[in-house]
XYZ file of C-alpha atoms in Angstrom:
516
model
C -3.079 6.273 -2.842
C -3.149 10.007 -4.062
C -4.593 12.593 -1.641
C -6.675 15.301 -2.843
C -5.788 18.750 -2.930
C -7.282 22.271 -2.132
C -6.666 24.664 -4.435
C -5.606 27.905 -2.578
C -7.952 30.860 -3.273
C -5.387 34.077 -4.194
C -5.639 35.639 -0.460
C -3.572 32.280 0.361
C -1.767 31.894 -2.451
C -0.144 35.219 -2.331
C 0.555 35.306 1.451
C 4.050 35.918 2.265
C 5.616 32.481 5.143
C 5.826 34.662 8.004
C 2.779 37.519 8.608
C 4.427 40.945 7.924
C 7.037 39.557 5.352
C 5.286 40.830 2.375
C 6.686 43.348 1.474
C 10.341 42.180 1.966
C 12.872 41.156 -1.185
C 16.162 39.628 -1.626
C 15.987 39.957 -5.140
C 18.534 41.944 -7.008
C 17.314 44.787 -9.773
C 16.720 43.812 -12.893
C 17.523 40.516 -14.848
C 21.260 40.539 -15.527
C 21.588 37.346 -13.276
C 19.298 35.558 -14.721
C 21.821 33.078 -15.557
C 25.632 32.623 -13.714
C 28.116 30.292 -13.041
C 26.264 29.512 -9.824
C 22.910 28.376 -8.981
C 23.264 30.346 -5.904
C 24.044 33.312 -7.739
C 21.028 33.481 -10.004
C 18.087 35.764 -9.247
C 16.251 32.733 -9.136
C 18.249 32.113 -5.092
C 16.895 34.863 -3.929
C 12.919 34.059 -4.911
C 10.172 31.957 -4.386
C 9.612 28.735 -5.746
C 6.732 29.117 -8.066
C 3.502 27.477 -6.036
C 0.405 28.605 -7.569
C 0.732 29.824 -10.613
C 2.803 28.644 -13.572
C 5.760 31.571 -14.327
C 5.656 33.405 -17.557
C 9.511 32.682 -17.838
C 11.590 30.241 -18.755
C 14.290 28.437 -15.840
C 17.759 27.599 -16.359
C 17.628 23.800 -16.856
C 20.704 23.574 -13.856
C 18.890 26.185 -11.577
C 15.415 23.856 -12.068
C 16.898 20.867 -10.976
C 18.773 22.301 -8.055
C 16.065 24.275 -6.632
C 13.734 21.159 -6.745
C 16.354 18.930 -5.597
C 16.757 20.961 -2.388
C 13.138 21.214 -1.853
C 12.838 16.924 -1.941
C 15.759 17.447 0.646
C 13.038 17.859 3.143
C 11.384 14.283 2.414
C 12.429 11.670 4.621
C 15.172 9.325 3.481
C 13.339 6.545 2.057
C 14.946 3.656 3.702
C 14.719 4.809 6.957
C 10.576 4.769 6.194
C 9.959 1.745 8.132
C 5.842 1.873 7.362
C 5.787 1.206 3.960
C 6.243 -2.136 2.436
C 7.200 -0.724 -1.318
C 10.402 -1.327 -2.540
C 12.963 1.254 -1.928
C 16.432 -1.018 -3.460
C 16.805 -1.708 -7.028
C 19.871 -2.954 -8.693
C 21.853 -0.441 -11.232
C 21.191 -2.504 -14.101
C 17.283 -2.654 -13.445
C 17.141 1.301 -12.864
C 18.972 1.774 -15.797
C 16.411 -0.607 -17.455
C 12.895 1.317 -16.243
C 14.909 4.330 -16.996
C 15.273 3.540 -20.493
C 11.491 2.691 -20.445
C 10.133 5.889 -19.709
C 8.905 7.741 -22.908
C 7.554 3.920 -23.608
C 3.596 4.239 -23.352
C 2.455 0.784 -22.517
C -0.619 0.436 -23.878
C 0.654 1.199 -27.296
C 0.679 -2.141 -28.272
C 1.636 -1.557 -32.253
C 4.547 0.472 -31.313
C 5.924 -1.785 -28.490
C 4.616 -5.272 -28.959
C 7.781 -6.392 -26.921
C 6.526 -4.707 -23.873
C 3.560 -5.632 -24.061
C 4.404 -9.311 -24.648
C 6.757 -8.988 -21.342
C 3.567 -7.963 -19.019
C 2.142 -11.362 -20.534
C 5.407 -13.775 -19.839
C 5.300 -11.788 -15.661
C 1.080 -12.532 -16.025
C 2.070 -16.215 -16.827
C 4.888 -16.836 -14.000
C 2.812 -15.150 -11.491
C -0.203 -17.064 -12.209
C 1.565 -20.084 -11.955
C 3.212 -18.728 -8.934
C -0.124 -18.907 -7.145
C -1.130 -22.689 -8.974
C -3.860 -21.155 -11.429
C -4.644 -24.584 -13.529
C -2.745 -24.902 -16.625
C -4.004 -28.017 -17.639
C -6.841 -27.523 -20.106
C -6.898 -27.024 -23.236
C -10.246 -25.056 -23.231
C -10.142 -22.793 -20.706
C -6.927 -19.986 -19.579
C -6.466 -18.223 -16.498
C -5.923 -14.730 -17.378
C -4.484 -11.188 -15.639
C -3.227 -8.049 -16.101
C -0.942 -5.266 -14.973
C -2.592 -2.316 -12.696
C -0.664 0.643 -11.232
C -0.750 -1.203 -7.992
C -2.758 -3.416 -5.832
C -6.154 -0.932 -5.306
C -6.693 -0.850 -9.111
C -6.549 -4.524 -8.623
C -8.783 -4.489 -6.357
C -11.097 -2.443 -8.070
C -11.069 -4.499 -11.003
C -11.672 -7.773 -8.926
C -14.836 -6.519 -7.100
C -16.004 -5.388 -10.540
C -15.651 -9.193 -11.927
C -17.593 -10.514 -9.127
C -20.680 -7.980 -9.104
C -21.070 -8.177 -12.605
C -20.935 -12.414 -12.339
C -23.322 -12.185 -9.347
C -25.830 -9.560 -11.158
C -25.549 -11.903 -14.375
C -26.514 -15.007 -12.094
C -29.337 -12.831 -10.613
C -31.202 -11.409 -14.154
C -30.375 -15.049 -15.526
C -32.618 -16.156 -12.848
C -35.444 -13.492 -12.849
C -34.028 -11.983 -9.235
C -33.367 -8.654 -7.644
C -29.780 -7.842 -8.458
C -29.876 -4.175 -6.967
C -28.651 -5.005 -3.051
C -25.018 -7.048 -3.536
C -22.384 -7.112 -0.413
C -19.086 -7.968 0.373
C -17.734 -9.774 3.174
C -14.125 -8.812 4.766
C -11.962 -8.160 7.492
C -12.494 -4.778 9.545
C -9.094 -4.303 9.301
C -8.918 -4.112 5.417
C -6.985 -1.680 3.582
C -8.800 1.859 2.920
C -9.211 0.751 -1.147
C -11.855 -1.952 -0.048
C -13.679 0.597 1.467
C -13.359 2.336 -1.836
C -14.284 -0.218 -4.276
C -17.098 -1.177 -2.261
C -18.671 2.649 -2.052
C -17.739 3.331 -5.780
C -19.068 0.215 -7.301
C -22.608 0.346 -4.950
C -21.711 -2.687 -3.326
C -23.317 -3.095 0.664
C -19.734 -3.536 3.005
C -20.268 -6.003 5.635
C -17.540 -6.825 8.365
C -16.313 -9.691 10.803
C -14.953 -7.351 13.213
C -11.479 -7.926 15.134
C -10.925 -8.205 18.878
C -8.619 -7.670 21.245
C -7.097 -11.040 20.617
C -7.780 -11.627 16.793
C -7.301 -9.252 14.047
C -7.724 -11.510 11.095
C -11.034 -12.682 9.980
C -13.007 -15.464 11.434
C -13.977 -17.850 9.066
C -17.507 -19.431 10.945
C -18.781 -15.310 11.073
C -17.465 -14.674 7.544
C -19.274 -17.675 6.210
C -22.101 -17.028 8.542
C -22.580 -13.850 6.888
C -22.700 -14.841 3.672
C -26.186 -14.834 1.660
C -27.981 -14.742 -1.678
C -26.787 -10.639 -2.305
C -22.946 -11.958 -1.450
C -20.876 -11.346 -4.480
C -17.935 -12.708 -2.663
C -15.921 -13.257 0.336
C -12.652 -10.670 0.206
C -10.063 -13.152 2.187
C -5.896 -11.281 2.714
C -3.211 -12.860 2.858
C -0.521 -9.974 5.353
C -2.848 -7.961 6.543
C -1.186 -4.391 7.138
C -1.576 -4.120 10.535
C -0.275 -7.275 12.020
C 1.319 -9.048 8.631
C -0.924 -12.323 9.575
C -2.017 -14.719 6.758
C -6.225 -14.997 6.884
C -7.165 -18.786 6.731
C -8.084 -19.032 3.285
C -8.769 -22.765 3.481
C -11.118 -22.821 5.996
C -13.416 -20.475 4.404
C -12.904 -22.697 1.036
C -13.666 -25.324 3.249
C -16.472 -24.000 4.883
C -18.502 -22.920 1.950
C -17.639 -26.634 -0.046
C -19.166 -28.405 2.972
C -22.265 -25.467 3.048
C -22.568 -25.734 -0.227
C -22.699 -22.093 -0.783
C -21.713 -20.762 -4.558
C -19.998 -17.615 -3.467
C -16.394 -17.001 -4.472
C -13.405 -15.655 -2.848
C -10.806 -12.917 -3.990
C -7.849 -13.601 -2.387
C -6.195 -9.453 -1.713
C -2.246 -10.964 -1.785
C -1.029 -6.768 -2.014
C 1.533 -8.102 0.554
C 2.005 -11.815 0.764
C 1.871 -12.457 -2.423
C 5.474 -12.462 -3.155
C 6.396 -14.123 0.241
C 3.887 -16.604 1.265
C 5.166 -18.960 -2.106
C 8.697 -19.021 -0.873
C 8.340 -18.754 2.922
C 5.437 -21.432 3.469
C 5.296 -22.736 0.089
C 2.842 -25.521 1.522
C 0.393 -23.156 2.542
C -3.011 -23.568 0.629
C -4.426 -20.127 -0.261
C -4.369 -19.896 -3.660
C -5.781 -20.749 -6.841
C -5.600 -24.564 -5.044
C -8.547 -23.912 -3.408
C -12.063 -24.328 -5.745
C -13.260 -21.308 -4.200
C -10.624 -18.586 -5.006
C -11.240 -17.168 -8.141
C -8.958 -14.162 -7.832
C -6.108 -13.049 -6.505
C -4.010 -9.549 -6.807
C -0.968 -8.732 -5.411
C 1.551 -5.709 -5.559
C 4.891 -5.934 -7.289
C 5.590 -2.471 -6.157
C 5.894 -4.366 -2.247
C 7.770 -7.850 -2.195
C 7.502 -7.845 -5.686
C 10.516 -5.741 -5.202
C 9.567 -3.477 -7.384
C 9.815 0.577 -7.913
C 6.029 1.776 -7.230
C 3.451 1.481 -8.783
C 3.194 -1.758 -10.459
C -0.154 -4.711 -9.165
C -1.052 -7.534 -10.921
C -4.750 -9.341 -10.620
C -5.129 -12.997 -12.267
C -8.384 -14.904 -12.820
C -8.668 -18.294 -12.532
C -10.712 -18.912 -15.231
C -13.067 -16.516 -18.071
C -16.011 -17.636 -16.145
C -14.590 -15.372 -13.772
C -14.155 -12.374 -15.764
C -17.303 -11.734 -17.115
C -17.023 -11.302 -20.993
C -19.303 -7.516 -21.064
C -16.332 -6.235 -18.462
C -13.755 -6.642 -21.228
C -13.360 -3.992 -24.254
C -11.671 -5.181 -27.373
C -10.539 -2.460 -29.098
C -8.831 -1.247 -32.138
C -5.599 1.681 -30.395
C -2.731 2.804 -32.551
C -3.152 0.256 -34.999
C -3.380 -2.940 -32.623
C -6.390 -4.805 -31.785
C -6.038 -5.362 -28.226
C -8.585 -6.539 -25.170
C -8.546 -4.368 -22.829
C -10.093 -4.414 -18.617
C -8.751 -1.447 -16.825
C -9.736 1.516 -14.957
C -6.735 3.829 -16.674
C -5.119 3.410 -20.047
C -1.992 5.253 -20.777
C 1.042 4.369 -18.133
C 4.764 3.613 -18.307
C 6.234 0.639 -19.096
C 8.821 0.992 -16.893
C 7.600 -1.053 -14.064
C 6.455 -4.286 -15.571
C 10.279 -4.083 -17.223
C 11.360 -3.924 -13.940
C 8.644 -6.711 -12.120
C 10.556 -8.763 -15.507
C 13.888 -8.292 -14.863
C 13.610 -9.147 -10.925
C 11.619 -12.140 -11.778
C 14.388 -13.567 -13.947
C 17.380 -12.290 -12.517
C 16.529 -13.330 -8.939
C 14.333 -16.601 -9.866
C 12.724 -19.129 -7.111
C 15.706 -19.359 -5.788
C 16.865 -15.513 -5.243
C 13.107 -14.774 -4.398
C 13.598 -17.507 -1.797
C 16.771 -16.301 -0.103
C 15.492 -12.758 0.397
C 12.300 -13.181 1.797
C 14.327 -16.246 4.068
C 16.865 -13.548 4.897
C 13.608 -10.955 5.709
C 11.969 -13.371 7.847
C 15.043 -14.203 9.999
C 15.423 -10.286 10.458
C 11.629 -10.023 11.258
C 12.345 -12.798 13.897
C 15.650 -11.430 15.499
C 13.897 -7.927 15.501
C 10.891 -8.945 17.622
C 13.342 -11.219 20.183
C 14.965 -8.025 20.689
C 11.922 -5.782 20.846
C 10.458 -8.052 23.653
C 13.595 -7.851 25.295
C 12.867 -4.207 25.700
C 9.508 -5.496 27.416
C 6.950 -5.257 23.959
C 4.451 -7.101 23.885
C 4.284 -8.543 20.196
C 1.415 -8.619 18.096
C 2.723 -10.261 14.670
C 3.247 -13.923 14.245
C 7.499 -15.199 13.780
C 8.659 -17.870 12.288
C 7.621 -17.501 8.613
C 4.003 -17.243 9.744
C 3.203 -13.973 8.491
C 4.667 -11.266 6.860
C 8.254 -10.112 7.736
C 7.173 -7.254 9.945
C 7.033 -6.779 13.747
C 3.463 -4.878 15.273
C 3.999 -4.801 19.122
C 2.821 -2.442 21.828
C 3.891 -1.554 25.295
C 3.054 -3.943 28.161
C 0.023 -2.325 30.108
C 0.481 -3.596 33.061
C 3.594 -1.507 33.412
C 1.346 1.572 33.505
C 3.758 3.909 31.253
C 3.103 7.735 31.109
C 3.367 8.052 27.759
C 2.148 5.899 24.683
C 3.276 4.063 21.512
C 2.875 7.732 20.027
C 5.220 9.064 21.744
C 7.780 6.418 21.040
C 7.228 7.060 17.563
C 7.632 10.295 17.784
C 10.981 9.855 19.703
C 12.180 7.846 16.881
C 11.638 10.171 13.881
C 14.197 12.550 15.990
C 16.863 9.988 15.109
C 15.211 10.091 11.165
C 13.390 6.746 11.516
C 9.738 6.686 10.394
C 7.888 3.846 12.704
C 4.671 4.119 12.708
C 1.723 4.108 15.909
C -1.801 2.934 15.272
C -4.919 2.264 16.742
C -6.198 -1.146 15.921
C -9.326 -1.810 13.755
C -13.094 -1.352 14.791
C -13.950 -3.152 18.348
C -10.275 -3.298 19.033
C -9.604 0.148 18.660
C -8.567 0.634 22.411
C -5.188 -1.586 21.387
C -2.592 0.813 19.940
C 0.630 -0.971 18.177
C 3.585 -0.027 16.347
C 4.729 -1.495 13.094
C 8.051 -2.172 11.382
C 8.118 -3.279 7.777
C 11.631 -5.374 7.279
C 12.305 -4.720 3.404
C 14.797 -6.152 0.807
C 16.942 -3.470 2.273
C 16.581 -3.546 5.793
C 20.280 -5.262 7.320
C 21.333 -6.969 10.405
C 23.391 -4.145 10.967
C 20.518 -1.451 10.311
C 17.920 -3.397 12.658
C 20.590 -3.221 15.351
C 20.933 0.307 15.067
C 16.790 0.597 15.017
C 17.043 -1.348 18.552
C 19.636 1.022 19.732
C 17.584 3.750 19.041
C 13.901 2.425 20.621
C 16.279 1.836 24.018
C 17.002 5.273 24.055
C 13.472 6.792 23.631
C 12.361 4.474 25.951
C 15.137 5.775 28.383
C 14.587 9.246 27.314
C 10.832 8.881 27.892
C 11.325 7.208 31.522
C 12.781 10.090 32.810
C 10.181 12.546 31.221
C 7.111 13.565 33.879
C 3.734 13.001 32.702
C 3.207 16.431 31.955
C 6.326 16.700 29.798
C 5.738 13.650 27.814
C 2.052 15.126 26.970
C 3.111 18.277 26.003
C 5.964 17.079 23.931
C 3.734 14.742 22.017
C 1.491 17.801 21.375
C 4.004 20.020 19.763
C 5.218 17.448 17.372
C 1.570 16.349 16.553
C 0.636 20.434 15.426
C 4.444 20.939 14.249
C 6.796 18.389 13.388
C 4.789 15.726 11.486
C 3.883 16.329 8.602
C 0.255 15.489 8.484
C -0.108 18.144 11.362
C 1.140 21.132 9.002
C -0.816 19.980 6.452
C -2.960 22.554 4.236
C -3.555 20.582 1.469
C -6.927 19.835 2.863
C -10.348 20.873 1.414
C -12.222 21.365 5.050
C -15.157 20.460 3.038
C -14.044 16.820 3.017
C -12.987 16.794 7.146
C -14.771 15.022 9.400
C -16.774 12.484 7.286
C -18.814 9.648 8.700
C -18.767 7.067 5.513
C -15.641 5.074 6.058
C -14.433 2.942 8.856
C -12.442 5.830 10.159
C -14.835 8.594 10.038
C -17.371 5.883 11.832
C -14.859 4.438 14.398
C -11.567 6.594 14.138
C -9.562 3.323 13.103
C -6.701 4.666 11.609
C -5.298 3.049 8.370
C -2.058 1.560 8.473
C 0.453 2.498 5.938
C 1.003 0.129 2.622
């Protein structure tokens, strides 16, 4: 997801970091430094990053990459980003790979037909990763590469409007009111697809002791205008596997013709390994598609998705442009066109250099981790909200035990943390659950025994630290670091023309989305 950005008018652009300032200059007279042995002794030390407006003058190459490089100094270290499920470990050999990939335009099929015959062989292995039938000699399953699971997405929900409205005009009916049923806890690109593509949301809504869908109201809501069911397997809150199969098997025995997309952003790449008997897939008569992100437990570098159909009848044939690009006749369904190739080479490479077997082992090794985390968080007395053994995903949501009355709040633990560099998220829970607030912890390729026992060390002493805070303390505290320590507090990126909306689930409820 890319935020949008305000464009400073030149009263902000031009204002100096601290009021007064203006006027002020380290620089040295006239352009004899320009270049030195030292970055730090080039005139370019003693100025302002450019911001606003491109300079008229050429940088040292050595002074560009220094200056920048101390600038991303003030990110957070990426493995210590315990909200995110994308990859942050690659092997050398596989960096070394995408790196040789990158002036490699991958849709230029003419110039790099072996790239582009490499997204097919990780299309083919993924489909039959999820059991898409293979047995036919008529009909293919089919899929593509996206920059990540919301173009997925996207181009899912487009499939199954454009099959619904085709059913509809085929049968002399209004086509102009389709809706989508899904979880209230989706991620923020459902929302997305659903207002871009003029498609009517409608939501089984969690409670205080579910926060995956229910199939009987999902079903239930289901009706002529239904272009399909949107069913997850990990949701991002609580990493919990929706029962596919019981909304297959409650439409079979309804006899209702309405498909589902199964959004696998998460589970995807664990679900097959962990709980390979676990019917969600292309098994089921009902699931038509399914996308997942190999930019997650794909373990791959972001941004790389894949979506797979099960079958053409799927992917209606007027959503599909065959055209002539660079020399190559090539089919084409996608909402960009140019992109690297880097990341399907590197989706490749992991899938045969780790196989079943390494794919296995990791998300194994993840889910043991997941477990021994969440004995140890409840040991701390968390409550916890994710499911163990293998059940979900291999993350740990919990939230403090109310009935110990606390004076301060998951917030404030999370706050706490990011002190000690660690970036653990707080939340409040989806519509009509939103009073719960939780914490998540993603366990990634990367994340060791050794690391989650330093994590634990760290929660016990916030939670000490926070015992012996008063009330009054702990509020005020939480305040400053809200307005000026996190980053989305200092933010000033933001067009105020876009605040306060009342469109999405968050603007309606103030659900806030959890971090993918």
């Amino acid at each position: 997801m890319v935020h949008l950005a305000s464009v400073p008018n030149d009263k902000a652009a031009n204002a100096p970091p601290i009021e007064g300032m203006g006027n002020l200059s380290v620089r040295p007279e006239g352009d004899e430094d320009a270049v030195t042995a030292s970055v730090y002794g080039s005139r370019f030390a003693a100025e302002r990053l450019p911001m606003h407006e491109m300079p008229e003058r050429e940088m040292p190459k050595e002074v560009a990459y220094r200056m920048i490089k101390d600038d991303l100094s003030l990110d957070g270290n990426p493995m210590l980003n315990l909200a995110s499920f994308v990859t942050t470990y690659m092997e050398d050999e596989v960096e070394k790979l995408m790196a040789e990939a990158l002036p490699k335009n991958f849709i230029d099929y003419e110039e790099y037909p072996q790239t582009a015959d490499i997204q097919n062989r990780c299309v083919s292995m993924i489909a039959r990763m999820f059991h898409a039938p293979t047995s036919s000699d008529d009909e293919n399953s089919m899929g593509t590469s996206t920059v990540g699971s919301s173009e997925a997405i996207m181009l899912g929900t487009l499939a199954m409007k454009k099959r619904w409205q085709n059913k509809r005009k085929a049968a002399g009916k209004d086509y102009s009111k389709p809706n989508i049923v899904m979880n209230s806890a989706v991620q923020v690109c459902w929302e997305k697809a659903a207002r871009y593509f003029e498609v009517e949301e409608r939501y089984v809504f969690c409670t205080e002791d579910r926060y995956v869908i229910d199939p009987d109201e999902c079903v239930n809501q289901v009706d002529e205008n239904t272009i399909g069911i949107c069913a997850i397997i990990g949701t991002t809150y609580t990493g919990e596997y929706e029962d596919v199969k019981a909304i297959n098997d409650l439409l079979v025995e309804k006899d209702i013709d309405c498909p589902i997309h199964v959004d696998a952003a998460s589970g995807g790449f664990v679900a097959p390994f962990v709980v390979p008997e676990l019917p969600w897939d292309f098994r089921l008569e009902k699931v038509v598609s399914i996308n997942v992100s190999g930019h997650k437990y794909g373990l791959v570098y972001p941004g790389v998705g894949w979506v797979v159909w099960r079958s053409p009848e799927y992917l209606p044939k007027e959503l599909v442009f065959n055209i002539n690009y660079l020399g190559a006749d090539q089919a084409s369904f996608t909402l960009n066109f140019s992109k690297g190739a880097s990341q399907v080479i590197g989706q490749y490479y992991q899938m045969i250099r780790l196989g079943r077997h390494g794919y296995r082992s990791i998300m194994m090794n993840l889910t043991r981790t997941s477990d021994y985390l969440a004995a140890c968080l409840e040991n701390l007395g968390f409550i916890i909200m994710s499911k163990k053994g293998g059940k979900g995903l291999p993350l740990v949501a919990f939230r403090l035990d109310p009935r110990k009355k606390h004076h301060y709040d998951e917030f404030a633990v999370a706050h706490h943390l990011r002190e000690r560099g660690w970036v653990v998220p707080a939340y409040t829970m989806a519509p009509h659950s939103q009073n719960l607030r939780l914490m998540r912890v993603v366990v990634r390729e990367d994340f060791s025994r050794a690391r989650c026992d330093t994590l634990v060390a760290d929660f016990k002493l916030a939670l000490d630290s926070l015992n012996e805070m008063d009330k009054k303390t702990v509020k005020d505290y939480t305040e400053h670091v809200r307005k000026h320590h996190n980053a989305s507090g200092k933010s000033r990126h933001n067009h105020k023309y876009y605040k306060n909306e009342k469109h999405s689930l968050q603007g309606k409820t103030g659900k806030t989305h959890a971090v993918c």
